[in-house]
Short mmCIF file of C-alpha atoms and ligand atoms in Angstrom, two decimals:
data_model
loop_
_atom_site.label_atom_id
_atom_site.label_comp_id
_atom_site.label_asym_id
_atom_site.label_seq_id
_atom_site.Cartn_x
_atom_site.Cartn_y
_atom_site.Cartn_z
CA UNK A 1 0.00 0.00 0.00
CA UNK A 2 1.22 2.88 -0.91
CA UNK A 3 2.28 5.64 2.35
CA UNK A 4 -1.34 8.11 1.24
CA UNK A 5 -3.32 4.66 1.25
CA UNK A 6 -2.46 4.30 4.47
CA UNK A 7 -2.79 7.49 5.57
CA UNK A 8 -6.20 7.19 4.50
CA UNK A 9 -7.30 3.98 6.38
CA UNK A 10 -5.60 5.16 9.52
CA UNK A 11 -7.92 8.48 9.38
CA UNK A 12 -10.90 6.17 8.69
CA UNK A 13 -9.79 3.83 11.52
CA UNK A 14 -9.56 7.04 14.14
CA UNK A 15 -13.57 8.33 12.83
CA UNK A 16 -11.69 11.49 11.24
CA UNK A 17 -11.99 10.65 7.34
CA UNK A 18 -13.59 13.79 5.85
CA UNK A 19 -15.26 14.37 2.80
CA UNK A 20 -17.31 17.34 1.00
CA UNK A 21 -21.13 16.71 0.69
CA UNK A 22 -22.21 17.21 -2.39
CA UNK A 23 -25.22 20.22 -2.03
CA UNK A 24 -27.30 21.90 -4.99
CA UNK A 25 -30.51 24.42 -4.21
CA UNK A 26 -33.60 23.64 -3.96
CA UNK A 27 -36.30 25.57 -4.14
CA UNK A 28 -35.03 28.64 -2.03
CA UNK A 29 -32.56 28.86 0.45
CA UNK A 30 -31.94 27.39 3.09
CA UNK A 31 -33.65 24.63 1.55
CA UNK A 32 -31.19 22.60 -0.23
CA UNK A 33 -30.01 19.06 -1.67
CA UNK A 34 -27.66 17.42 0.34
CA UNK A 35 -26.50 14.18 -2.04
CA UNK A 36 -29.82 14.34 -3.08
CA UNK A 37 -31.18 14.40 0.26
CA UNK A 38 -34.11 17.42 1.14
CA UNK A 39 -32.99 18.94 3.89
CA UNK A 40 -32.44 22.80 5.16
CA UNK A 41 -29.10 24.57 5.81
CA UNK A 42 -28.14 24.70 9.45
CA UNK A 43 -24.30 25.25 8.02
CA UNK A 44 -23.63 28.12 6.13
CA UNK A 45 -21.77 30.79 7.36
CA UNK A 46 -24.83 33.10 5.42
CA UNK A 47 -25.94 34.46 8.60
CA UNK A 48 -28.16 37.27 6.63
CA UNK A 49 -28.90 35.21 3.25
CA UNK A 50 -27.18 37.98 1.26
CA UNK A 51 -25.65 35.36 -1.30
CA UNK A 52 -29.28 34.75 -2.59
CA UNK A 53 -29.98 38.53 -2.31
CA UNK A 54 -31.18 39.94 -5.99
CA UNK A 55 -29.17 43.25 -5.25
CA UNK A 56 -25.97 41.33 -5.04
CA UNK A 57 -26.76 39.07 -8.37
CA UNK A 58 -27.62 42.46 -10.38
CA UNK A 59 -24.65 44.04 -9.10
CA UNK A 60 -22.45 41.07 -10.29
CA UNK A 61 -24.18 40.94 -13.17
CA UNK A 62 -23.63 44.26 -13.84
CA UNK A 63 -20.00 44.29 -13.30
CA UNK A 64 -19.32 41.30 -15.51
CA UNK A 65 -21.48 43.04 -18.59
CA UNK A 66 -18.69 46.27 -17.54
CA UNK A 67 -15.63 44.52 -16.95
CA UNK A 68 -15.58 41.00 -17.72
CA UNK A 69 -14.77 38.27 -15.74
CA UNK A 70 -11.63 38.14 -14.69
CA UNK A 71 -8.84 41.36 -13.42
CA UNK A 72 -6.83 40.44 -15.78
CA UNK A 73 -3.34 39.72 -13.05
CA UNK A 74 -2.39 41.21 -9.84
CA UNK A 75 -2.51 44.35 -9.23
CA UNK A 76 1.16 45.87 -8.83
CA UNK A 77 1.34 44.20 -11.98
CA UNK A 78 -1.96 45.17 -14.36
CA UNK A 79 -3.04 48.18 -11.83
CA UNK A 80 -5.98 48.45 -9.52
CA UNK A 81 -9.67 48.68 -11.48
CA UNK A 82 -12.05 51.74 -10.13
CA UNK A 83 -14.30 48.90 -8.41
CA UNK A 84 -11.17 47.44 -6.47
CA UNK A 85 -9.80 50.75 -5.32
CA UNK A 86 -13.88 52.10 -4.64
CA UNK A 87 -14.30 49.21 -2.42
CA UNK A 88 -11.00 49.78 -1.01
CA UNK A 89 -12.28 53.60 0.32
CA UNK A 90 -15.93 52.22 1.27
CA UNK A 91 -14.31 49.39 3.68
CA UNK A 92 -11.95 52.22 5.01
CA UNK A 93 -15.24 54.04 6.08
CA UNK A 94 -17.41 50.91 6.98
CA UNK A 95 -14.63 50.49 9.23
CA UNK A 96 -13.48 53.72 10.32
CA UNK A 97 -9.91 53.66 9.25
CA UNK A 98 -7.51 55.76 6.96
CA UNK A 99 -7.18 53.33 4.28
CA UNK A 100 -7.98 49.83 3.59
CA UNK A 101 -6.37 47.03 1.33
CA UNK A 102 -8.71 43.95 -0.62
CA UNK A 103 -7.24 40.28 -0.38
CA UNK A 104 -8.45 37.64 -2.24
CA UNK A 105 -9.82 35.55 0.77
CA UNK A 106 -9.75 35.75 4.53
CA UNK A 107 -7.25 32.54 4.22
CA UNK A 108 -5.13 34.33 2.34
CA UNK A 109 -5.72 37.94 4.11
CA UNK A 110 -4.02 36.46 7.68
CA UNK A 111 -1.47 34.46 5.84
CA UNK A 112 -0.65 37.40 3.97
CA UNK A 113 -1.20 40.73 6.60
CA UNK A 114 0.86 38.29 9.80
CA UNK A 115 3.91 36.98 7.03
CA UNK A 116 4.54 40.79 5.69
CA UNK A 117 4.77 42.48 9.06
CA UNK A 118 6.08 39.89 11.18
CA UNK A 119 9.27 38.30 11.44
CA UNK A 120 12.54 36.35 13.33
CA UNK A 121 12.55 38.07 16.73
CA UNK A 122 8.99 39.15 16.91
CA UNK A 123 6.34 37.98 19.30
CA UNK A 124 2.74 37.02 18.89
CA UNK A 125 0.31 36.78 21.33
CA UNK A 126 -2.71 34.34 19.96
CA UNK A 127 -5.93 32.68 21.57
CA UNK A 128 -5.56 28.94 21.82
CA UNK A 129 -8.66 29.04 19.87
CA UNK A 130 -7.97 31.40 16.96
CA UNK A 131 -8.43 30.63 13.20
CA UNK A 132 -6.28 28.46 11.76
CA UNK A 133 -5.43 30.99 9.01
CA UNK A 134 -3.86 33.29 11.76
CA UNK A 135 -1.78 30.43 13.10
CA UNK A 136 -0.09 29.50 9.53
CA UNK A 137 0.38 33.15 9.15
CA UNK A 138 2.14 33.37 11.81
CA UNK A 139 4.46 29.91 11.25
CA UNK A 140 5.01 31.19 7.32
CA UNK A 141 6.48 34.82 9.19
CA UNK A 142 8.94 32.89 11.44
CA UNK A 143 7.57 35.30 14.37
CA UNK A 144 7.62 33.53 17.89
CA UNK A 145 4.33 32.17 18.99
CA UNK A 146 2.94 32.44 22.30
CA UNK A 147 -0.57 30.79 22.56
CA UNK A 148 -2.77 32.25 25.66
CA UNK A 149 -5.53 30.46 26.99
CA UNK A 150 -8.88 30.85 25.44
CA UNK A 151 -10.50 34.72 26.10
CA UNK A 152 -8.50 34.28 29.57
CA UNK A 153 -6.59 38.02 29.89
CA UNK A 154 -4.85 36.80 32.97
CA UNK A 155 -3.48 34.45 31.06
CA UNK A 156 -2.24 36.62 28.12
CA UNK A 157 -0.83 39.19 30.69
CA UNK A 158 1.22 37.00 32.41
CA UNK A 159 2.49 35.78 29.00
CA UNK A 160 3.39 39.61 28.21
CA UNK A 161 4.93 39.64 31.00
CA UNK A 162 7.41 37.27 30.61
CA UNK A 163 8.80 39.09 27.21
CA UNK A 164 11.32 41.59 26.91
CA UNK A 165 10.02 44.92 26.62
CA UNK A 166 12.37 45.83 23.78
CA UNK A 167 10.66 42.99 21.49
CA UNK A 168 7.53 44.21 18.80
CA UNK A 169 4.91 42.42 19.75
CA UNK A 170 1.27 41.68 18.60
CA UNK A 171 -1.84 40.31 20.29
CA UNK A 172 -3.42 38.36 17.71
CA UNK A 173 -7.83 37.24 17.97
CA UNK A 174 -10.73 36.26 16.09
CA UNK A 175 -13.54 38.62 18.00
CA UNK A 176 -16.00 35.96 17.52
CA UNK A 177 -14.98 32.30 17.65
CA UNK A 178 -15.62 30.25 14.54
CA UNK A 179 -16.44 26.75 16.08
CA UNK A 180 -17.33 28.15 19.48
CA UNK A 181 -19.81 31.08 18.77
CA UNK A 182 -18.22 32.90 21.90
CA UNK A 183 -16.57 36.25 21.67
CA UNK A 184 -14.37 38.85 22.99
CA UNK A 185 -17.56 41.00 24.07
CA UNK A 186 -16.54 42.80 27.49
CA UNK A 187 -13.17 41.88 27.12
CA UNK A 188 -12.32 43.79 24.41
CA UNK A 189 -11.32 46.52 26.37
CA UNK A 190 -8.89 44.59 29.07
CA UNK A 191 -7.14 43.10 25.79
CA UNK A 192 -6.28 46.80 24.37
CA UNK A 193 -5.17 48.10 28.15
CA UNK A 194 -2.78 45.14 28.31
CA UNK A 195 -1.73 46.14 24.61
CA UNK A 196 -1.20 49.40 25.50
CA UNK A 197 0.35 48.47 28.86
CA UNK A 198 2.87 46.13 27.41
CA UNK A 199 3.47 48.40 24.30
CA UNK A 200 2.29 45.31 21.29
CA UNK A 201 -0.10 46.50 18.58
CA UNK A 202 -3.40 44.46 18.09
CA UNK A 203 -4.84 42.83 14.81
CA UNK A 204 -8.67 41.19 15.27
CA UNK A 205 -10.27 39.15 13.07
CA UNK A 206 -13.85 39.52 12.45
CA UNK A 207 -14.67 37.17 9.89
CA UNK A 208 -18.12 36.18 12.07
CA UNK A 209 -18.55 39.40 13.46
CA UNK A 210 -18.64 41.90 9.87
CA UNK A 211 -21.96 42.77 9.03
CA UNK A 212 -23.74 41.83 12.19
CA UNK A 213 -22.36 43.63 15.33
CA UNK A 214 -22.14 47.58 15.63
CA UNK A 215 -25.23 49.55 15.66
CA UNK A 216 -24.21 52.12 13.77
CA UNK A 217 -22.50 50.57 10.49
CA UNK A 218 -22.31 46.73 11.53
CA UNK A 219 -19.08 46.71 10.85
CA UNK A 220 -18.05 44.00 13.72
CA UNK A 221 -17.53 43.86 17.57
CA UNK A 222 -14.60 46.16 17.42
CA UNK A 223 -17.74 48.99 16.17
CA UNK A 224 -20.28 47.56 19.07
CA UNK A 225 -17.34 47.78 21.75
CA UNK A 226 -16.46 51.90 20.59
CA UNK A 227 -12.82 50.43 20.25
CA UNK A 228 -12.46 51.43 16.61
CA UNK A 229 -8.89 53.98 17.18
CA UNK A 230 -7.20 51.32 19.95
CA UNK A 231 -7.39 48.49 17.13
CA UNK A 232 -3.70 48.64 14.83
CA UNK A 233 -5.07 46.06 12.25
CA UNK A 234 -8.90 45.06 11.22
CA UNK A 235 -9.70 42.34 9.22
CA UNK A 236 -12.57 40.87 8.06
CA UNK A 237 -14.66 38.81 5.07
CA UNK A 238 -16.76 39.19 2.68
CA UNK A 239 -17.85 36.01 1.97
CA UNK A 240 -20.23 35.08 5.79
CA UNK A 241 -22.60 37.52 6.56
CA UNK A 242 -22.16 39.45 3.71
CA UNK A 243 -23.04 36.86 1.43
CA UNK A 244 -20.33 37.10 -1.29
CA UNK A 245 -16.04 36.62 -1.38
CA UNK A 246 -12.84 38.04 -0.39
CA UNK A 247 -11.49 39.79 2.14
CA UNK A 248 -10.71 43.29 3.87
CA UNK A 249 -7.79 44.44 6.41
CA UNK A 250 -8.29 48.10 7.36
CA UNK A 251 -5.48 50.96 9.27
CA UNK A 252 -3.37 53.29 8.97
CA UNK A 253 -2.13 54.23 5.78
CA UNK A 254 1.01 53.19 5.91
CA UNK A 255 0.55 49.87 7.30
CA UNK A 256 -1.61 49.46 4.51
CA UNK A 257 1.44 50.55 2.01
CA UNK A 258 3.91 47.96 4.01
CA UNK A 259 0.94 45.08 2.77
CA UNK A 260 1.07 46.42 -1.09
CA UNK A 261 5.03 46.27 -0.74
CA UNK A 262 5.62 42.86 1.04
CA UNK A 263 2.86 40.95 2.04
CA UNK A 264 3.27 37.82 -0.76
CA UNK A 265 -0.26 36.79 -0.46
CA UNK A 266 -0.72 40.44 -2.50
CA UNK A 267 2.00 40.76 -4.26
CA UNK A 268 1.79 37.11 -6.41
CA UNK A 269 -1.91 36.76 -6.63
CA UNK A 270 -4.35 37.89 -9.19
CA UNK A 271 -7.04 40.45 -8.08
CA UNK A 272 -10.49 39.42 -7.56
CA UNK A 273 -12.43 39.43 -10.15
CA UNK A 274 -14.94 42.32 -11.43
CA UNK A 275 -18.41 40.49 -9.63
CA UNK A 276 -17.38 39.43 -7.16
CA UNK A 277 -15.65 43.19 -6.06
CA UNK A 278 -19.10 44.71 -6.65
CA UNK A 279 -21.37 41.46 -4.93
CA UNK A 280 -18.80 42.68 -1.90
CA UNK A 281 -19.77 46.65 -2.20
CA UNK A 282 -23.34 45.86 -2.84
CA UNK A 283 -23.42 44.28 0.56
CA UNK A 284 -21.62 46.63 2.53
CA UNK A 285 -24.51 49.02 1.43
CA UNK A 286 -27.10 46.65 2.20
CA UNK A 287 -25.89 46.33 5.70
CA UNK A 288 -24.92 49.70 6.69
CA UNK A 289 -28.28 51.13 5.16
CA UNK A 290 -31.04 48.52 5.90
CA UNK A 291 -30.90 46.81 9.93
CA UNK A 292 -33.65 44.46 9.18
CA UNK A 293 -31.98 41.63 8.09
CA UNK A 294 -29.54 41.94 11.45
CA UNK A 295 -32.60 42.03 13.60
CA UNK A 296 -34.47 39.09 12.22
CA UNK A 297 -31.29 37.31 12.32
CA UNK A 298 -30.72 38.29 16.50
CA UNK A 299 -34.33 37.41 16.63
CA UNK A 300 -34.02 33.91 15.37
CA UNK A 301 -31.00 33.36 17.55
CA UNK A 302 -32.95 34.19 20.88
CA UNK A 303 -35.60 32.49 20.00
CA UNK A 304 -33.66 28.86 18.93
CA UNK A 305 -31.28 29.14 21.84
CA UNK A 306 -34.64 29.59 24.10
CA UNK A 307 -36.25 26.30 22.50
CA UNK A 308 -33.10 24.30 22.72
CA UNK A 309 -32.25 25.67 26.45
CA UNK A 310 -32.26 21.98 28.29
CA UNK A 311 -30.21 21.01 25.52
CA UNK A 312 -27.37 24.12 25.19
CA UNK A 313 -27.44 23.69 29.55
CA UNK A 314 -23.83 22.89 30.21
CA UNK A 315 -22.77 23.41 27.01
CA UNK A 316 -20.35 26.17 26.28
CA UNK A 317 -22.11 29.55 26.16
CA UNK A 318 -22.07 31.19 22.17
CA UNK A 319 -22.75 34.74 22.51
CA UNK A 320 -23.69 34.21 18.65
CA UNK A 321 -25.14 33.25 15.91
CA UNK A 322 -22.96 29.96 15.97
CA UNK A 323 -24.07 27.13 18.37
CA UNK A 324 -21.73 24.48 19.12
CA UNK A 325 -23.17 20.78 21.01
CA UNK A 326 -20.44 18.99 22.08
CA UNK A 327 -21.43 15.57 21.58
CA UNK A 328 -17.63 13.41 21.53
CA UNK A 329 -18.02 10.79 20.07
CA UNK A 330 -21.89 10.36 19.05
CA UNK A 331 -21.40 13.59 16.92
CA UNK A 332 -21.57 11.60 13.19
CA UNK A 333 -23.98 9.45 14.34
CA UNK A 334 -26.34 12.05 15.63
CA UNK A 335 -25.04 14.51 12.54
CA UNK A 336 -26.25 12.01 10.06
CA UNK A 337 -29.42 10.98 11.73
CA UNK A 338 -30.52 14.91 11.66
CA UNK A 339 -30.02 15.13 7.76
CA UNK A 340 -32.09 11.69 7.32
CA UNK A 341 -34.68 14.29 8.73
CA UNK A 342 -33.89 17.01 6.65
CA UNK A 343 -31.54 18.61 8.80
CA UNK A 344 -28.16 19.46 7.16
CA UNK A 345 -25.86 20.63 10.10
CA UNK A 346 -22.15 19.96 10.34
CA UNK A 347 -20.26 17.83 12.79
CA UNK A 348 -16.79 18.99 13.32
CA UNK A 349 -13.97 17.25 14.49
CA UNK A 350 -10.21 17.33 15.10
CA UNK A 351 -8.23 18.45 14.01
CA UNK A 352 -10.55 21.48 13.42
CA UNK A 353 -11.24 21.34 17.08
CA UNK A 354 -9.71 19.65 20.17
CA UNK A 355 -9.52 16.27 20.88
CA UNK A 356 -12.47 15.35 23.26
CA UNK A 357 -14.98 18.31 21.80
CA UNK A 358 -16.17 16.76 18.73
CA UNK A 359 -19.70 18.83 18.36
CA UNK A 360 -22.57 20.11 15.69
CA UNK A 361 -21.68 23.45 14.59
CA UNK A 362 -25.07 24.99 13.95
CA UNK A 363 -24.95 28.57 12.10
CA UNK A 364 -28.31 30.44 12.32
CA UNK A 365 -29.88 32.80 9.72
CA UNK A 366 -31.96 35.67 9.33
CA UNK A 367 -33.96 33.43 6.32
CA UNK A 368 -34.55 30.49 8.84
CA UNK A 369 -38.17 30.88 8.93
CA UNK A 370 -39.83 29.72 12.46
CA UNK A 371 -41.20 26.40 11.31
CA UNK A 372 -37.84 25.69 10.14
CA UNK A 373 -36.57 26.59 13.41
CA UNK A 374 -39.26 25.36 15.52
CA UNK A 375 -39.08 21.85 13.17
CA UNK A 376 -35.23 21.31 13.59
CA UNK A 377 -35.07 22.63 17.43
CA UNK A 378 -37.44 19.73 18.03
CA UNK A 379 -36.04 17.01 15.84
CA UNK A 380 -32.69 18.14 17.49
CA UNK A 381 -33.62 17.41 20.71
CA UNK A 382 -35.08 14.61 20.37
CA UNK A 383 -31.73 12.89 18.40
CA UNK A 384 -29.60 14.20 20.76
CA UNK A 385 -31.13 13.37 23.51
CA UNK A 386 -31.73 9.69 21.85
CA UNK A 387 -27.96 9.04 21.35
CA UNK A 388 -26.04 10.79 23.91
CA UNK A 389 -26.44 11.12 27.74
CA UNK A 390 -25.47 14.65 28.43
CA UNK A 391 -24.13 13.69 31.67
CA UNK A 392 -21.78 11.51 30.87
CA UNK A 393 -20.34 13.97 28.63
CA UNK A 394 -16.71 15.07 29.65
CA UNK A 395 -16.41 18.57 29.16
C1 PLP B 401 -13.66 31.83 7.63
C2 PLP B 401 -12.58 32.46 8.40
C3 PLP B 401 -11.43 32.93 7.79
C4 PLP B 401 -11.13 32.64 6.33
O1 PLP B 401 -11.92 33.39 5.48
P1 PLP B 401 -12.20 32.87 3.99
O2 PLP B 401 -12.69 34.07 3.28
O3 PLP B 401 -13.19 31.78 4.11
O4 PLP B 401 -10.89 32.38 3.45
C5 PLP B 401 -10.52 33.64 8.55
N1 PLP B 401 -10.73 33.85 9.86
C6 PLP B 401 -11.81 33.38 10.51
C7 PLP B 401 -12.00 33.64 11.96
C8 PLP B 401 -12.77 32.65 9.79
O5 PLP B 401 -13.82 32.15 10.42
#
């Protein structure tokens, strides 16, 4: 057998083979097809169901008649196109920055921003729970890397503490956890007075926070904490809440001119292309302009989390629109029983998530009507509690 073969049977043997479902639409969304299977969407990261919006498909469709499909090469190389460098200035507001740069995915944003501005004697200061995009940005920029325990600011300070103060350092966090729906909310704050206290600049990544937190603009937690000027570097996506693809970081000026002139994930990449720039602008109109969507979508995540209370009791709290169960071990099982009821929800395992916490990951949007809800908060329930024995779980 050849050394991938094995590879192979030895994930299979542990339960941790993966594959990608194969899912088409059906009728609209969040119904969907899931290898043929009728079920609704309980995984997207489309909190606000802006990729099925008609404003974003005309505004695609209207850049594609304009510009074609493609940008043609990167942009240092073939310049920046008017809806690039448009975009560019309306993220820089969104956000409240000087400037802004576009990268072609959030992936590629954290690999890209962490490699060009950190390096061999540097420190960075991560959650144990961050993005793994943050982590291999931070492994490609040869930067020392100090992981603190999750949200736990004791913990980070007395990692600080322990550096030199002549070292640049920067504390590193997603503001809202992608597989644990909890968030830096009220702890924002402490993180920046330690920054400021131990002199390291701060980049947070709001990939499930853009377009849903902030009362004024939704532009993320950073927004709905008022700690817009304390923040060095923003980042965030376009392609969760606001329904599209790519990826923003937003500062200072020059910071953003140190990106154009060494961050590689920039430099050698083509620019998006022409739809998908203006799917991204359309979008931050949409959710700067109109709250609706944001409401119903904080209204259907009250009202789930109070249906599935005896359920989410003793599970880890999500201050979110993501809902993790940790189930171990019976989270296939109970994954695959839910979409044999029409219930497409994803379990998630290592190495995505630690050893031990194996859970459903269920993602909650403002299109989930209430039968939907009402329909899968029952059917969940009733699975879970026919498989697993929440006491028994270790947490
Ligand atoms: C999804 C995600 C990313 C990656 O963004 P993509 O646009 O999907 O590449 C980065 N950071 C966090 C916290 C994410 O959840």
């Amino acid at each position: 057998m050849n050394p991938y073969e094995a590879e192979l049977e030895e994930l299979t043997a542990q339960d941790r083979f993966r594959y990608c479902r194969t899912v088409e639409p059906a009728t609209n969304w969040p119904q969907v097809r899931v290898d043929g299977q009728l079920a609704v969407d309980f995984c997207s990261n489309h909190y606000l169901g802006l990729a099925q919006d008609k404003r974003l498909k005309t505004a695609a469709y209207e850049a594609i008649q304009r510009y074609g499909t493609g940008s043609g090469s990167s942009r240092l190389v073939s310049g920046t196109s008017l809806p690039i460098k448009q975009l560019e200035e309306s993220v820089a507001r969104f956000k409240g920055t000087e400037s802004a740069r576009i990268f072609n995915s959030g992936y590629q944003a954290n690999v890209g921003v962490i490699q060009a501005l950190l390096g061999k004697g540097d420190y960075v200061f991560m959650d144990r729970l961050n993005h793994a995009s943050l982590v291999d940005g931070c492994l490609l920029s040869g930067a020392r890397l100090v992981r603190y325990a999750h949200l736990d600011m004791t913990n980070l300070e007395s990692r600080l503490r322990k550096v030199p103060a002549d070292q640049r350092k920067w504390i590193i966090s997603d503001t809202v956890f992608s597989m644990d729906g909890d968030s830096l909310k009220g702890q924002l704050g402490h993180l920046l007075d330690l920054a400021e206290q131990y002199n390291a600049l701060v980049m947070l990544d709001e990939a499930h926070a853009t377009g849903l937190w902030g009362d004024k603009r939704s532009s993320g937690l950073v927004e709905a904490e008022g700690e817009t000027e304390r923040v060095t570097l923003h980042m965030g996506t376009f392609s969760k809440a606001l329904g599209g693809f790519g990826a923003y970081v937003a500062g200072s000026q020059a910071l953003m001119e140190v990106l154009t002139n060494r961050s590689r994930g920039f430099i050698y990449s083509t620019a998006l292309p022409p739809a998908v720039v203006a799917t991204a602008e359309a979008a931050l109109t949409i959710v700067q302009s109109d709250s609706r969507l944001k409401e119903c979508l904080w209204d259907n995540v009250r009202y789930f989390k109070s249906c599935l209370a005896p359920i989410l009791e003793g599970q880890p709290e999500s201050h979110s629109q993501i809902i993790p169960i940790i189930l171990g071990q019976q989270t296939m099982p109970v994954c695959e029983a839910l979409l044999q009821q029409g219930f497409f929800v994803q379990g998630i395992r290592p190495p995505t998530v630690p050893e031990g916490s194996e859970r459903l990951r269920i993602s909650i949007s403002a299109v989930h009507s209430r039968e939907q809800l009402d329909a899968f908060a029952s059917a969940l329930s009733k699975t879970v509690l026919n498989w697993v024995d929440l006491n028994v779980l270790t947490r």
